[in-house]
Amino acid sequence: MSTNTPTTATTTSTTAPYDELRAVLTGTVHTPDDPAYATLSSPWLLTEPMRPAAVVAVRTAEDVAETVRFARRHGCTVGVQATGHGAVSSLAGHLLVVTAGLDELTVHPQGWARVGAGVKWKPVIEAAAPFGLAPLNGSTSDVGVVGYTTGGGVGPLARTHGLAADRVRAFDVVTGDGELRRVTPEEHPDLFRALRGGKGASAIVTAVEFDMVHLPTFYGGAVYFDAHDAATVISRWRTWSQELPEQGTTSFALFQLPDMPGVPPALAGRMTLAVRFAWTGDAQEGRRLLDQLRATGPVVLDDATLRPYTEVDAVHADPVDPMPVVDPAILLDGFPEEAIDTLLAVAGPDSGSPQLLVELRHLGGAYARPAAHPDAFCHRDAAYSLLAVGFPEMGAAEHAEQIFAAMAAWDNGMIWPNFGPAHDERTARRAYDEETLAHLAEVVRTYDPDGVLQIGGFTRQVDGDAAAA
Ligand SMILES: Cc1cc2nc3c(=O)[nH]c(=O)nc-3n(C[C@H](O)[C@H](O)[C@H](O)COP(=O)(O)OP(=O)(O)OC[C@H]3O[C@@H](n4cnc5c(N)ncnc54)[C@H](O)[C@@H]3O)c2cc1C
């Protein structure tokens, strides 16, 4: 997710000799005068229009390497996009590598998968299901595997199974020096660390291999209440979630969904409270636990049940179509009883909140435990994630700042790399601690000495010349 902060960017030449690149690619190159340019570069996050100097629609890892080498030769910079769910307009002006054509997908019945950088979670979930396997995808299976995983990846099973990045076996990458490399805990361990939480610092991932978990079914979904019952339900949810075994991952969300096709009538045109739940243990036990919350108020819609893992998107019920929204987030150290009234005063019913969604995710469990190998994810000690999503023209960005100001007493000062790409000095310092920033800077110096890769503008930030940008 993006913070939609205006950014500065190094502008690549719009007059680079692209025919030279076309001659060595199996993929295609599109400049702004080409009708395919707009379609290929259009992001999911419509508030972040991409205006690259050219779009390179790659088909192979070698295409990516050729593009990076071309950029080096001609003094251009390179960004990367799969779906544009995490679009950052700081990629404007660069050569934009669009990875949709890197679509390889192999699920190994032994419990792991290899996917190309253009693959979204949905086909992985569907290919894994016949073997009773499940990947550690996020709240929506429409997000790209690589962008999600390189940012850590905190999904509906986070408290049971940890982060997506924790399950990575290997990356195939092209580094900023134009080299194709295999990255594992043993091969380029510095990059292996940087790519698990550090997003694309110094490398474009062309494929990733990761372990999955055995989970043919789970008990879960969401139970919806009228928002006027929110104080009671959230109060119960707060203590209930603190006692929840690690087999359960939960969040709540204040929704204000428009009356439009696809929105259940019970939820449309009003504010509701969703309690989301994903339970990996015995289904009867999951039902018993959730019944404790169902009993706290009249349920307006009950969509929690025993279901195949292929229905995991039901937990968060995120939108699928591209959205012109802003979606800032913060992390909290705690969420005591008094924080409920504080939150509802600014984001609850009768508050005048313009947000489509205000979500609080409960963390802890496996999420909080260190990965088997060093990584660049710095937020294991956060207790909650707080996210607001809304339309900018309705004042959602300014209102989100009001929410975060109200919750400042519990703000731990950090953000997930996935919910605030490090494309300016402020977000870089909120996404990473000093030690991790220093590691990422060292990795960039080693593998991208000319600063070719500008993935979210991160490279220049950690390299220390942000002030000059
Ligand atoms: C509706 C919605 C729900 C979300 N839910 C969750 C969630 O539950 N948990 C969570 O952790 N995040 C979540 N996110 C955030 C999401 O994981 C990030 O925005 C992620 O970066 C999206 O990856 P993408 O490839 O789909 O997007 P893109 O915009 O295509 O890529 C975003 C960034 O990922 C990096 N990247 C992409 N491809 C490559 C590559 N091949 N090599 C190197 N770097 C690359 C780059 O920094 C790029 O700028 C959500 C976002 C949205 C919009």
Short mmCIF file of C-alpha atoms and ligand atoms in Angstrom, two decimals:
data_model
loop_
_atom_site.label_atom_id
_atom_site.label_comp_id
_atom_site.label_asym_id
_atom_site.label_seq_id
_atom_site.Cartn_x
_atom_site.Cartn_y
_atom_site.Cartn_z
CA MET A 1 0.00 0.00 0.00
CA SER A 2 1.16 3.50 -0.69
CA THR A 3 1.21 6.64 1.37
CA ASN A 4 0.63 8.73 -1.75
CA THR A 5 3.36 11.15 -0.68
CA PRO A 6 4.59 13.35 -3.54
CA THR A 7 8.10 12.33 -4.45
CA THR A 8 11.02 13.51 -6.43
CA ALA A 9 12.56 11.25 -9.03
CA THR A 10 15.60 11.02 -11.20
CA THR A 11 14.25 11.31 -14.73
CA THR A 12 15.49 8.90 -17.29
CA SER A 13 16.05 10.04 -20.85
CA THR A 14 12.92 9.91 -22.96
CA THR A 15 15.12 9.79 -26.02
CA ALA A 16 17.11 6.66 -25.15
CA PRO A 17 17.67 4.44 -28.19
CA TYR A 18 14.92 1.96 -27.41
CA ASP A 19 15.33 0.11 -30.71
CA GLU A 20 18.66 -1.14 -29.34
CA LEU A 21 16.76 -2.65 -26.41
CA ARG A 22 13.96 -4.01 -28.60
CA ALA A 23 16.53 -5.87 -30.67
CA VAL A 24 17.66 -8.01 -27.71
CA LEU A 25 14.34 -8.62 -25.95
CA THR A 26 11.76 -11.34 -26.31
CA GLY A 27 9.40 -8.89 -24.61
CA THR A 28 8.30 -5.48 -25.83
CA VAL A 29 9.12 -1.79 -25.24
CA HIS A 30 6.39 0.86 -25.22
CA THR A 31 6.89 4.63 -25.22
CA PRO A 32 4.12 7.12 -24.34
CA ASP A 33 3.06 7.48 -27.99
CA ASP A 34 2.21 3.75 -28.10
CA PRO A 35 -1.44 2.85 -27.26
CA ALA A 36 -0.29 -0.14 -25.16
CA TYR A 37 1.79 2.12 -22.90
CA ALA A 38 -1.13 3.33 -20.76
CA THR A 39 -2.69 -0.11 -20.33
CA LEU A 40 0.57 -1.79 -19.40
CA SER A 41 1.64 0.84 -16.88
CA SER A 42 -1.77 1.42 -15.28
CA PRO A 43 -1.58 0.51 -11.57
CA TRP A 44 -4.26 -1.05 -9.35
CA LEU A 45 -3.87 1.96 -7.06
CA LEU A 46 -5.33 4.55 -9.41
CA THR A 47 -4.25 7.44 -7.19
CA GLU A 48 -0.66 6.74 -8.24
CA PRO A 49 -0.58 7.32 -12.02
CA MET A 50 2.59 5.94 -13.52
CA ARG A 51 4.32 8.03 -16.16
CA PRO A 52 7.47 6.08 -16.95
CA ALA A 53 9.70 7.13 -19.82
CA ALA A 54 8.98 3.72 -21.31
CA VAL A 55 7.36 0.44 -20.30
CA VAL A 56 9.33 -2.76 -20.79
CA ALA A 57 6.97 -5.74 -20.82
CA VAL A 58 9.45 -8.52 -20.08
CA ARG A 59 8.92 -12.20 -20.93
CA THR A 60 12.06 -13.72 -19.43
CA ALA A 61 14.63 -13.12 -16.70
CA GLU A 62 17.14 -12.43 -19.46
CA ASP A 63 14.85 -9.61 -20.68
CA VAL A 64 15.10 -8.05 -17.23
CA ALA A 65 18.89 -8.34 -17.29
CA GLU A 66 19.06 -6.79 -20.78
CA THR A 67 16.85 -3.91 -19.62
CA VAL A 68 19.03 -3.19 -16.59
CA ARG A 69 22.20 -3.37 -18.71
CA PHE A 70 20.64 -1.04 -21.30
CA ALA A 71 19.71 1.38 -18.54
CA ARG A 72 23.25 1.30 -17.17
CA ARG A 73 24.75 1.99 -20.57
CA HIS A 74 22.46 4.94 -21.24
CA GLY A 75 22.26 6.50 -17.80
CA CYS A 76 18.62 5.52 -17.27
CA THR A 77 16.97 4.31 -14.10
CA VAL A 78 14.64 1.33 -13.73
CA GLY A 79 11.54 0.64 -11.65
CA VAL A 80 9.36 -2.47 -11.48
CA GLN A 81 5.64 -3.18 -11.32
CA ALA A 82 3.59 -6.38 -11.20
CA THR A 83 0.01 -5.34 -10.32
CA GLY A 84 0.41 -1.77 -9.08
CA HIS A 85 -1.22 -2.56 -5.71
CA GLY A 86 1.77 -0.85 -4.13
CA ALA A 87 2.26 1.75 -6.85
CA VAL A 88 4.46 4.70 -6.04
CA SER A 89 4.53 7.65 -8.34
CA SER A 90 8.25 8.04 -7.66
CA LEU A 91 8.66 5.47 -10.43
CA ALA A 92 7.55 8.19 -12.84
CA GLY A 93 10.22 8.99 -15.39
CA HIS A 94 12.02 5.66 -15.17
CA LEU A 95 12.04 2.64 -17.40
CA LEU A 96 9.24 0.59 -15.89
CA VAL A 97 9.76 -3.17 -16.01
CA VAL A 98 6.30 -4.75 -16.04
CA THR A 99 6.57 -8.34 -14.87
CA ALA A 100 3.16 -9.74 -15.85
CA GLY A 101 4.84 -11.86 -18.54
CA LEU A 102 6.98 -13.68 -15.94
CA ASP A 103 4.11 -16.07 -15.32
CA GLU A 104 5.71 -19.44 -14.52
CA LEU A 105 3.95 -21.31 -11.71
CA THR A 106 4.83 -24.74 -10.38
CA VAL A 107 3.41 -26.21 -7.19
CA HIS A 108 5.35 -29.15 -5.82
CA PRO A 109 3.12 -31.61 -3.91
CA GLN A 110 5.96 -31.90 -1.36
CA GLY A 111 4.90 -28.46 -0.09
CA TRP A 112 6.63 -25.73 -2.01
CA ALA A 113 6.13 -23.60 -5.09
CA ARG A 114 8.12 -21.65 -7.65
CA VAL A 115 6.48 -18.66 -9.29
CA GLY A 116 7.50 -15.91 -11.68
CA ALA A 117 7.49 -12.29 -10.58
CA GLY A 118 4.28 -11.55 -12.50
CA VAL A 119 2.15 -14.09 -10.64
CA LYS A 120 -0.59 -13.07 -8.22
CA TRP A 121 -1.57 -15.13 -5.18
CA LYS A 122 -4.90 -16.30 -6.62
CA PRO A 123 -3.48 -18.78 -9.18
CA VAL A 124 -1.02 -20.07 -6.57
CA ILE A 125 -3.86 -20.74 -4.12
CA GLU A 126 -5.83 -22.55 -6.82
CA ALA A 127 -2.86 -24.63 -7.99
CA ALA A 128 -1.95 -25.57 -4.40
CA ALA A 129 -5.48 -26.56 -3.33
CA PRO A 130 -5.56 -30.03 -4.98
CA PHE A 131 -2.62 -31.00 -2.75
CA GLY A 132 -4.24 -29.58 0.39
CA LEU A 133 -1.59 -26.85 0.43
CA ALA A 134 -1.94 -23.14 1.13
CA PRO A 135 0.54 -20.28 0.57
CA LEU A 136 0.90 -17.42 3.06
CA ASN A 137 -0.91 -14.86 0.93
CA GLY A 138 -2.30 -11.53 2.13
CA SER A 139 -5.76 -10.15 2.67
CA THR A 140 -6.51 -10.30 -1.05
CA SER A 141 -5.25 -12.93 -3.49
CA ASP A 142 -5.18 -10.23 -6.19
CA VAL A 143 -1.84 -8.87 -4.93
CA GLY A 144 1.45 -9.94 -6.56
CA VAL A 145 3.46 -12.68 -4.81
CA VAL A 146 6.83 -10.94 -5.15
CA GLY A 147 5.85 -7.38 -4.15
CA TYR A 148 3.97 -8.76 -1.16
CA THR A 149 6.68 -11.17 -0.05
CA THR A 150 9.59 -8.76 -0.41
CA GLY A 151 7.72 -6.37 1.92
CA GLY A 152 7.38 -9.08 4.58
CA GLY A 153 3.81 -10.12 3.81
CA VAL A 154 1.40 -10.20 6.76
CA GLY A 155 -1.75 -12.14 5.92
CA PRO A 156 -4.77 -13.90 7.43
CA LEU A 157 -2.60 -16.73 8.82
CA ALA A 158 0.12 -14.48 10.27
CA ARG A 159 -0.32 -15.45 13.91
CA THR A 160 -0.25 -19.17 13.09
CA HIS A 161 2.41 -19.31 10.40
CA GLY A 162 4.27 -15.99 10.40
CA LEU A 163 5.19 -13.89 7.37
CA ALA A 164 5.34 -14.88 3.71
CA ALA A 165 8.98 -13.74 3.73
CA ASP A 166 9.72 -16.29 6.47
CA ARG A 167 8.90 -19.11 4.02
CA VAL A 168 11.13 -18.07 1.12
CA ARG A 169 13.63 -20.69 -0.04
CA ALA A 170 15.23 -18.77 -2.90
CA PHE A 171 14.94 -15.81 -5.24
CA ASP A 172 16.15 -15.53 -8.81
CA VAL A 173 17.07 -11.88 -9.36
CA VAL A 174 18.71 -9.37 -11.62
CA THR A 175 20.83 -7.00 -9.57
CA GLY A 176 21.46 -3.37 -10.42
CA ASP A 177 24.76 -4.31 -12.07
CA GLY A 178 22.79 -6.32 -14.65
CA GLU A 179 23.80 -9.77 -13.33
CA LEU A 180 21.40 -12.72 -13.02
CA ARG A 181 21.86 -14.25 -9.56
CA ARG A 182 20.42 -17.05 -7.45
CA VAL A 183 19.79 -15.85 -3.89
CA THR A 184 19.43 -18.30 -0.99
CA PRO A 185 20.53 -18.37 2.66
CA GLU A 186 23.90 -19.67 1.39
CA GLU A 187 24.24 -17.80 -1.93
CA HIS A 188 24.38 -14.01 -1.48
CA PRO A 189 23.01 -14.13 2.08
CA ASP A 190 23.23 -10.32 2.26
CA LEU A 191 20.71 -10.08 -0.59
CA PHE A 192 18.62 -12.89 0.89
CA ARG A 193 18.27 -10.77 3.99
CA ALA A 194 17.57 -7.53 2.11
CA LEU A 195 14.90 -9.03 -0.14
CA ARG A 196 12.86 -10.34 2.80
CA GLY A 197 11.38 -7.07 4.07
CA GLY A 198 13.56 -4.63 2.12
CA LYS A 199 11.32 -4.73 -0.99
CA GLY A 200 13.34 -4.55 -4.19
CA ALA A 201 16.41 -2.81 -2.84
CA SER A 202 19.16 -3.40 -5.40
CA ALA A 203 17.49 -6.30 -7.25
CA ILE A 204 14.54 -7.09 -9.47
CA VAL A 205 13.18 -10.49 -8.53
CA THR A 206 12.34 -12.65 -11.54
CA ALA A 207 11.13 -15.73 -9.63
CA VAL A 208 10.67 -16.84 -6.03
CA GLU A 209 10.51 -20.26 -4.38
CA PHE A 210 8.70 -20.67 -1.08
CA ASP A 211 7.26 -23.22 1.32
CA MET A 212 3.53 -23.60 1.87
CA VAL A 213 1.49 -25.03 4.73
CA HIS A 214 -0.93 -27.95 4.78
CA LEU A 215 -4.37 -26.35 5.08
CA PRO A 216 -7.14 -27.65 2.81
CA THR A 217 -9.83 -25.90 4.86
CA PHE A 218 -10.10 -23.36 7.64
CA TYR A 219 -12.85 -21.99 9.84
CA GLY A 220 -13.32 -18.30 9.26
CA GLY A 221 -14.59 -15.32 7.36
CA ALA A 222 -16.22 -12.27 8.88
CA VAL A 223 -19.12 -11.52 11.21
CA TYR A 224 -20.68 -8.09 10.69
CA PHE A 225 -22.41 -5.90 13.29
CA ASP A 226 -24.02 -2.49 13.10
CA ALA A 227 -21.38 0.11 13.90
CA HIS A 228 -23.52 1.47 16.75
CA ASP A 229 -22.66 -1.77 18.58
CA ALA A 230 -18.96 -1.25 17.87
CA ALA A 231 -17.94 -0.12 21.36
CA THR A 232 -19.35 -3.29 22.95
CA VAL A 233 -18.12 -5.69 20.26
CA ILE A 234 -14.63 -4.18 20.04
CA SER A 235 -14.29 -4.22 23.82
CA ARG A 236 -15.05 -7.95 23.84
CA TRP A 237 -12.84 -8.53 20.76
CA ARG A 238 -9.95 -6.81 22.53
CA THR A 239 -9.84 -9.20 25.49
CA TRP A 240 -10.93 -12.20 23.40
CA SER A 241 -8.12 -11.70 20.89
CA GLN A 242 -5.53 -11.37 23.64
CA GLU A 243 -6.46 -14.85 24.84
CA LEU A 244 -6.74 -16.31 21.33
CA PRO A 245 -4.45 -19.28 20.67
CA GLU A 246 -2.00 -18.92 17.79
CA GLN A 247 -4.26 -20.98 15.53
CA GLY A 248 -6.38 -17.85 15.26
CA THR A 249 -5.63 -14.59 13.42
CA THR A 250 -8.13 -11.76 13.73
CA SER A 251 -8.82 -8.12 12.94
CA PHE A 252 -11.76 -5.78 12.99
CA ALA A 253 -12.79 -3.25 10.39
CA LEU A 254 -15.19 -0.32 10.36
CA PHE A 255 -16.65 -0.40 6.85
CA GLN A 256 -18.60 2.31 5.03
CA LEU A 257 -19.45 0.61 1.78
CA PRO A 258 -21.46 2.34 -0.94
CA ASP A 259 -24.76 0.98 -2.17
CA MET A 260 -23.51 -0.61 -5.38
CA PRO A 261 -23.47 -3.97 -7.16
CA GLY A 262 -21.35 -6.54 -5.32
CA VAL A 263 -21.92 -5.00 -1.87
CA PRO A 264 -24.33 -7.13 0.22
CA PRO A 265 -27.48 -5.08 0.97
CA ALA A 266 -26.97 -5.62 4.70
CA LEU A 267 -23.66 -3.74 4.50
CA ALA A 268 -24.46 -1.08 1.91
CA GLY A 269 -24.91 2.60 2.66
CA ARG A 270 -24.18 2.39 6.39
CA MET A 271 -21.28 1.91 8.77
CA THR A 272 -20.74 -1.67 9.92
CA LEU A 273 -18.17 -3.43 12.04
CA ALA A 274 -16.58 -6.60 10.68
CA VAL A 275 -14.82 -9.04 12.98
CA ARG A 276 -12.49 -11.05 10.76
CA PHE A 277 -11.26 -14.47 11.81
CA ALA A 278 -9.08 -17.23 10.32
CA TRP A 279 -8.78 -20.35 12.46
CA THR A 280 -6.39 -23.13 11.45
CA GLY A 281 -7.31 -25.56 14.24
CA ASP A 282 -10.35 -27.79 14.75
CA ALA A 283 -13.40 -26.19 13.08
CA GLN A 284 -15.72 -26.87 16.02
CA GLU A 285 -13.32 -25.07 18.32
CA GLY A 286 -13.09 -22.16 15.89
CA ARG A 287 -16.88 -21.91 15.78
CA ARG A 288 -17.06 -22.06 19.59
CA LEU A 289 -14.55 -19.24 19.89
CA LEU A 290 -16.27 -17.02 17.36
CA ASP A 291 -19.66 -17.68 18.97
CA GLN A 292 -18.34 -15.76 21.97
CA LEU A 293 -18.18 -12.67 19.76
CA ARG A 294 -21.41 -13.39 17.91
CA ALA A 295 -23.09 -13.18 21.30
CA THR A 296 -21.98 -9.59 21.91
CA GLY A 297 -24.58 -7.94 19.66
CA PRO A 298 -27.08 -8.40 16.82
CA VAL A 299 -25.27 -9.85 13.82
CA VAL A 300 -26.24 -8.14 10.56
CA LEU A 301 -24.35 -10.57 8.31
CA ASP A 302 -22.59 -13.81 9.24
CA ASP A 303 -20.05 -14.97 6.68
CA ALA A 304 -17.85 -17.13 8.91
CA THR A 305 -17.94 -20.87 8.32
CA LEU A 306 -15.77 -23.91 7.57
CA ARG A 307 -14.53 -23.24 4.04
CA PRO A 308 -11.87 -24.35 1.56
CA TYR A 309 -8.69 -22.31 1.64
CA THR A 310 -9.54 -21.12 -1.89
CA GLU A 311 -12.13 -18.86 -0.18
CA VAL A 312 -9.55 -17.12 2.02
CA ASP A 313 -10.39 -13.72 0.48
CA ALA A 314 -13.70 -13.87 2.40
CA VAL A 315 -11.84 -13.05 5.63
CA HIS A 316 -10.99 -9.47 4.65
CA ALA A 317 -13.38 -9.03 1.71
CA ASP A 318 -11.02 -6.55 0.02
CA PRO A 319 -12.03 -4.92 -3.26
CA VAL A 320 -10.71 -6.51 -6.43
CA ASP A 321 -11.24 -3.78 -9.03
CA PRO A 322 -8.62 -0.99 -9.23
CA MET A 323 -9.37 1.78 -6.73
CA PRO A 324 -8.57 5.52 -6.61
CA VAL A 325 -7.85 5.42 -2.87
CA VAL A 326 -5.27 6.48 -0.33
CA ASP A 327 -4.40 3.87 2.29
CA PRO A 328 -1.99 5.06 5.00
CA ALA A 329 -1.21 2.91 8.03
CA ILE A 330 0.67 2.90 11.32
CA LEU A 331 1.68 0.24 13.84
CA LEU A 332 0.62 0.26 17.48
CA ASP A 333 2.33 -0.97 20.65
CA GLY A 334 -0.99 -1.63 22.32
CA PHE A 335 -4.74 -1.17 22.17
CA PRO A 336 -5.99 -0.67 25.73
CA GLU A 337 -9.67 -0.23 26.63
CA GLU A 338 -9.46 3.59 26.48
CA ALA A 339 -8.17 3.39 22.90
CA ILE A 340 -11.57 2.04 21.79
CA ASP A 341 -13.40 5.27 22.60
CA THR A 342 -10.53 7.28 21.16
CA LEU A 343 -10.74 5.41 17.86
CA LEU A 344 -14.52 5.46 17.64
CA ALA A 345 -14.66 9.19 18.42
CA VAL A 346 -12.73 9.90 15.24
CA ALA A 347 -13.63 6.91 13.03
CA GLY A 348 -16.82 5.40 14.46
CA PRO A 349 -20.50 6.03 13.77
CA ASP A 350 -21.53 9.71 14.00
CA SER A 351 -17.85 10.78 13.77
CA GLY A 352 -18.22 12.04 10.20
CA SER A 353 -15.43 9.72 9.10
CA PRO A 354 -15.09 9.64 5.30
CA GLN A 355 -13.10 6.38 5.34
CA LEU A 356 -14.28 3.32 3.41
CA LEU A 357 -12.39 1.18 5.86
CA VAL A 358 -10.58 1.56 9.16
CA GLU A 359 -8.94 -1.69 10.14
CA LEU A 360 -7.08 -2.91 13.21
CA ARG A 361 -5.15 -6.20 12.88
CA HIS A 362 -4.10 -8.12 15.96
CA LEU A 363 -0.51 -9.38 15.68
CA GLY A 364 1.69 -11.54 17.90
CA GLY A 365 2.04 -15.33 17.76
CA ALA A 366 4.25 -16.64 14.94
CA TYR A 367 4.34 -13.13 13.46
CA ALA A 368 6.37 -11.99 16.45
CA ARG A 369 8.99 -14.74 16.26
CA PRO A 370 12.24 -14.11 14.37
CA ALA A 371 12.67 -15.79 10.99
CA ALA A 372 15.04 -18.73 10.62
CA HIS A 373 17.41 -16.48 8.67
CA PRO A 374 18.17 -12.77 9.16
CA ASP A 375 15.71 -10.51 7.35
CA ALA A 376 14.95 -6.82 6.82
CA PHE A 377 11.53 -6.85 8.49
CA CYS A 378 11.79 -4.71 11.63
CA HIS A 379 8.31 -4.92 13.15
CA ARG A 380 7.99 -8.21 15.03
CA ASP A 381 7.26 -6.38 18.29
CA ALA A 382 4.31 -4.35 16.95
CA ALA A 383 1.09 -5.45 18.63
CA TYR A 384 -1.43 -4.08 16.10
CA SER A 385 -1.58 -2.60 12.62
CA LEU A 386 -3.98 0.31 12.01
CA LEU A 387 -4.97 1.11 8.42
CA ALA A 388 -7.37 3.64 6.87
CA VAL A 389 -8.59 3.49 3.27
CA GLY A 390 -10.64 6.16 1.56
CA PHE A 391 -11.08 8.45 -1.40
CA PRO A 392 -8.74 11.48 -1.43
CA GLU A 393 -11.45 13.79 -2.76
CA MET A 394 -13.45 13.05 0.40
CA GLY A 395 -10.56 14.15 2.58
CA ALA A 396 -9.48 10.62 3.49
CA ALA A 397 -5.77 11.43 3.66
CA GLU A 398 -6.28 14.38 6.02
CA HIS A 399 -8.77 12.41 8.09
CA ALA A 400 -6.36 9.48 8.39
CA GLU A 401 -3.86 11.92 9.89
CA GLN A 402 -6.55 12.85 12.45
CA ILE A 403 -7.05 9.18 13.30
CA PHE A 404 -3.32 8.62 13.71
CA ALA A 405 -2.96 11.79 15.81
CA ALA A 406 -5.76 10.60 18.08
CA MET A 407 -4.04 7.22 18.45
CA ALA A 408 -0.56 8.75 18.92
CA ALA A 409 -0.24 7.46 22.48
CA TRP A 410 -0.02 3.91 21.10
CA ASP A 411 1.73 4.61 17.77
CA ASN A 412 5.04 2.72 17.84
CA GLY A 413 6.51 5.05 15.21
CA MET A 414 6.93 2.40 12.51
CA ILE A 415 5.11 1.18 9.39
CA TRP A 416 5.22 -2.07 7.45
CA PRO A 417 7.22 -1.76 4.21
CA ASN A 418 4.13 -3.07 2.39
CA PHE A 419 1.86 -0.39 3.87
CA GLY A 420 4.25 2.52 3.38
CA PRO A 421 6.83 1.99 0.65
CA ALA A 422 10.11 3.64 1.54
CA HIS A 423 10.06 6.22 -1.21
CA ASP A 424 11.02 9.20 0.86
CA GLU A 425 13.23 9.87 3.85
CA ARG A 426 10.32 9.83 6.30
CA THR A 427 8.86 6.50 5.23
CA ALA A 428 12.29 4.88 4.95
CA ARG A 429 13.01 5.75 8.56
CA ARG A 430 9.59 4.53 9.69
CA ALA A 431 9.87 1.26 7.74
CA TYR A 432 13.38 0.27 8.91
CA ASP A 433 15.55 0.59 11.98
CA GLU A 434 19.04 2.10 11.72
CA GLU A 435 20.83 -1.23 11.55
CA THR A 436 18.58 -2.50 8.76
CA LEU A 437 18.88 0.77 6.82
CA ALA A 438 22.67 0.45 7.03
CA HIS A 439 22.48 -3.14 5.76
CA LEU A 440 20.22 -2.16 2.86
CA ALA A 441 22.55 0.71 1.96
CA GLU A 442 25.51 -1.67 1.93
CA VAL A 443 23.64 -4.13 -0.29
CA VAL A 444 22.74 -1.35 -2.69
CA ARG A 445 26.38 -0.20 -2.88
CA THR A 446 27.50 -3.77 -3.57
CA TYR A 447 24.94 -4.86 -6.16
CA ASP A 448 23.78 -1.59 -7.72
CA PRO A 449 26.89 0.60 -7.70
CA ASP A 450 25.53 3.00 -10.34
CA GLY A 451 22.12 3.44 -8.70
CA VAL A 452 20.24 2.05 -11.71
CA LEU A 453 17.37 0.55 -9.73
CA GLN A 454 14.93 3.06 -8.31
CA ILE A 455 12.41 0.66 -6.88
CA GLY A 456 10.09 2.94 -4.96
CA GLY A 457 12.93 5.51 -4.76
CA PHE A 458 14.34 3.41 -1.95
CA THR A 459 17.86 3.18 -3.32
CA ARG A 460 18.65 6.84 -3.01
CA GLN A 461 17.10 7.06 0.43
CA VAL A 462 19.27 4.44 2.01
CA ASP A 463 22.29 5.61 0.08
CA GLY A 464 22.14 8.85 1.98
CA ASP A 465 21.59 11.41 -0.77
CA ALA A 466 17.89 11.90 -0.14
CA ALA A 467 18.40 15.55 0.70
CA ALA A 468 19.86 16.16 -2.71
CA ALA A 469 17.05 14.37 -4.52
C1 LIG B 1 -6.19 -4.14 -1.38
C2 LIG B 1 -4.80 -4.38 -0.81
C3 LIG B 1 -4.63 -5.33 0.19
C4 LIG B 1 -3.36 -5.58 0.72
N1 LIG B 1 -3.21 -6.50 1.71
C5 LIG B 1 -2.00 -6.71 2.26
C6 LIG B 1 -1.82 -7.64 3.33
O1 LIG B 1 -2.77 -8.26 3.78
N2 LIG B 1 -0.57 -7.80 3.84
C7 LIG B 1 0.51 -7.13 3.33
O2 LIG B 1 1.63 -7.37 3.81
N3 LIG B 1 0.38 -6.26 2.33
C8 LIG B 1 -0.85 -6.02 1.80
N4 LIG B 1 -0.99 -5.11 0.79
C9 LIG B 1 0.18 -4.37 0.35
C10 LIG B 1 0.87 -5.12 -0.79
O3 LIG B 1 1.43 -6.31 -0.31
C11 LIG B 1 1.96 -4.25 -1.37
O4 LIG B 1 1.37 -3.10 -1.92
C12 LIG B 1 2.78 -4.98 -2.41
O5 LIG B 1 3.91 -4.22 -2.71
C13 LIG B 1 1.99 -5.23 -3.66
O6 LIG B 1 2.76 -5.95 -4.58
P1 LIG B 1 2.34 -5.96 -6.11
O7 LIG B 1 3.38 -6.63 -6.86
O8 LIG B 1 0.94 -6.45 -6.20
O9 LIG B 1 2.30 -4.39 -6.42
P2 LIG B 1 3.26 -3.49 -7.35
O10 LIG B 1 2.71 -2.11 -7.17
O11 LIG B 1 3.34 -4.03 -8.70
O12 LIG B 1 4.66 -3.57 -6.65
C14 LIG B 1 4.86 -2.84 -5.47
C15 LIG B 1 6.31 -2.80 -5.12
O13 LIG B 1 6.77 -4.12 -4.85
C16 LIG B 1 8.11 -4.24 -5.26
N5 LIG B 1 8.20 -5.21 -6.35
C17 LIG B 1 7.20 -5.65 -7.15
N6 LIG B 1 7.68 -6.54 -8.02
C18 LIG B 1 9.00 -6.64 -7.78
C19 LIG B 1 10.06 -7.40 -8.37
N7 LIG B 1 9.84 -8.25 -9.38
N8 LIG B 1 11.30 -7.28 -7.85
C20 LIG B 1 11.54 -6.45 -6.82
N9 LIG B 1 10.59 -5.70 -6.24
C21 LIG B 1 9.33 -5.80 -6.71
C22 LIG B 1 8.54 -2.87 -5.74
O14 LIG B 1 9.06 -2.13 -4.66
C23 LIG B 1 7.24 -2.28 -6.20
O15 LIG B 1 7.26 -0.86 -6.24
C24 LIG B 1 -2.25 -4.85 0.24
C25 LIG B 1 -2.43 -3.89 -0.76
C26 LIG B 1 -3.69 -3.65 -1.29
C27 LIG B 1 -3.84 -2.57 -2.33
#
